Coordinates of C-alpha atoms in Angstrom, one line a residue:
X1 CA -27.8 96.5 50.0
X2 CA -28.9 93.2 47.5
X3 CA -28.3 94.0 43.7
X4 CA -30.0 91.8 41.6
X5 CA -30.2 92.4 37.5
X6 CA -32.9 91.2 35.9
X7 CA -34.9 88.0 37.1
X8 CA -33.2 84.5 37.8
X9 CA -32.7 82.0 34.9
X10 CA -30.6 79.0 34.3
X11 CA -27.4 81.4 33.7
X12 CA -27.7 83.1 37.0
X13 CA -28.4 81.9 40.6
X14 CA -27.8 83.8 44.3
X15 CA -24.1 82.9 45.9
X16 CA -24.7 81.9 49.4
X17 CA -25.9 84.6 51.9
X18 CA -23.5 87.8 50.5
X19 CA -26.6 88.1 47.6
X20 CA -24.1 88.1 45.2
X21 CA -24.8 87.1 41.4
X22 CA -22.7 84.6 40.0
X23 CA -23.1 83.6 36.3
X24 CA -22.9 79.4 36.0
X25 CA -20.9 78.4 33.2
X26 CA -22.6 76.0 31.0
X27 CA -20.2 73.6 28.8
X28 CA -21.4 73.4 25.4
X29 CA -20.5 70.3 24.3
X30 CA -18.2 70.1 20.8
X31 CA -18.5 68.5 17.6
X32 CA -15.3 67.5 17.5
X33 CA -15.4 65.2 20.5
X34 CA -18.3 63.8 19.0
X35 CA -16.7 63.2 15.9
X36 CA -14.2 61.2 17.4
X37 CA -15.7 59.6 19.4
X38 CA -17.6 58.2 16.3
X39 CA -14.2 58.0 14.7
X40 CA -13.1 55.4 17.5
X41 CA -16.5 53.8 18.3
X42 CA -16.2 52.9 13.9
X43 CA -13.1 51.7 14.5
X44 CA -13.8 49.1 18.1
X45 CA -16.8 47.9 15.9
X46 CA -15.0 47.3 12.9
X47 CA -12.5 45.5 14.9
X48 CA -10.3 46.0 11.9
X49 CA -6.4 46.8 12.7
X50 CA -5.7 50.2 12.7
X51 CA -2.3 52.2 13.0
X52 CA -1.7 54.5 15.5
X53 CA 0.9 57.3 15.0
X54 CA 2.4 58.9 18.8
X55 CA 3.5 62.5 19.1
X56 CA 6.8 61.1 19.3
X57 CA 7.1 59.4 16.2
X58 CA 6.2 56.2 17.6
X59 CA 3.9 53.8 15.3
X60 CA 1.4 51.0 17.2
X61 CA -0.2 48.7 15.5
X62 CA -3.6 47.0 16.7
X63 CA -7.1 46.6 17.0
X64 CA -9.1 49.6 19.2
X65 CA -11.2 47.4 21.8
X66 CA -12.5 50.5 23.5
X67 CA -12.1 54.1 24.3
X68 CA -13.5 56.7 26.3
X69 CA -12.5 60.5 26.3
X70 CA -9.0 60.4 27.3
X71 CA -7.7 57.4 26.0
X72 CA -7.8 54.7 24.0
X73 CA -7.6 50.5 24.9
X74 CA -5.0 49.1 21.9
X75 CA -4.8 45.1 21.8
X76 CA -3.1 42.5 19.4
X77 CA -6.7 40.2 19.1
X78 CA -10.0 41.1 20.2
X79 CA -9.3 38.9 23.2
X80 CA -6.1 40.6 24.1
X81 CA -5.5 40.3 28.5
X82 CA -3.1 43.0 28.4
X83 CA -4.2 46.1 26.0
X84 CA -2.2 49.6 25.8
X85 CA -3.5 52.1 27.0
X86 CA -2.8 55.4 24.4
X87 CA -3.8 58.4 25.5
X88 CA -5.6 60.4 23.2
X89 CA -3.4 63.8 23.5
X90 CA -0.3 61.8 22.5
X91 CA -2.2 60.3 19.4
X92 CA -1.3 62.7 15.9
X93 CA -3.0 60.2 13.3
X94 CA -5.0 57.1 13.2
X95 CA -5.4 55.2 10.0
X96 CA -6.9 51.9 9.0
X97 CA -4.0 49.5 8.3
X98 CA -4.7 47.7 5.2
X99 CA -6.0 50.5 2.4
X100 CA -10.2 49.5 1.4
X101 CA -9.7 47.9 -1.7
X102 CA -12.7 50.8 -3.5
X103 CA -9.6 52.7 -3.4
X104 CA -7.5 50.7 -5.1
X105 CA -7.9 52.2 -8.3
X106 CA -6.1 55.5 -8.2
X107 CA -5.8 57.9 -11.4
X108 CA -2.3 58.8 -12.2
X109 CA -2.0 62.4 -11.5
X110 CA -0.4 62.9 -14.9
X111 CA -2.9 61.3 -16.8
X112 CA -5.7 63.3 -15.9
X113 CA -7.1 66.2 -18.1
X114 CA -7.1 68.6 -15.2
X115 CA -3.2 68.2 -14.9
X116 CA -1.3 71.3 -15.2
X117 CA 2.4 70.6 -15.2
X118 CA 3.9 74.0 -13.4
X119 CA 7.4 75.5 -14.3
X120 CA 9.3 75.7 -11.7
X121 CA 12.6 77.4 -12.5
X122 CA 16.2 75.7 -11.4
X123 CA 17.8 78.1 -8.2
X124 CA 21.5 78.5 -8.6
X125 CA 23.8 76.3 -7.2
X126 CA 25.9 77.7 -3.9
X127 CA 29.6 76.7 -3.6

């Protein structure tokens, strides 16, 4: 006895000779890998020195000379012979490592009219 619901698409296909239907997964692919990827790709173009912050607290400091989806090429110069490799699951933060200089002018936080100072009371001290 062959059950088959509904006619074949892209999402469904016969499994060998039992007749079975088998749904195909299909991977939608995510923003976010895309975004990093462009995150990275800005960065090996720039070839601007950026700092990488570890999982384990640990800080490296280099330019990105390339990168793919699971980990990241980290040199001293754009001509570096022996890069680390980072792998991207161990990386927490990646920031440039000298601040644009557009930013240098930063409102104190005080100064601004939208500044609300708030009240927060003084706890008792234990002994």
């Amino acid at each position: 006895m062959r059950l088959v619901f509904g006619p074949l698409t892209a999402a469904r296909t016969l499994a060998g000779s039992s007749g079975e239907v088998v749904k195909q997964e299909k991977k939608v692919p995510r923003p976010s890998r895309k975004l990093q990827h462009l995150h990275f790709a800005a960065h090996s173009a720039s070839r601007n020195t950026v700092i990488v912050h570890l999982s384990n607290g640990t800080r490296l400091t280099g330019i990105v000379l390339a990168s793919d989806n699971y980990m990241i090429l980290l040199g001293k110069t754009g001509e570096d012979p022996m890069p680390t490799v980072v792998y991207k699951r161990a990386i927490t933060v990646v920031t440039p490592a000298h601040a644009p200089e557009a930013d240098a002018a930063v409102l104190d936080a005080e100064a601004s009219p939208d500044f609300v100072r708030l009240y927060i009371p003084r706890t008792r001290k234990r002994r």
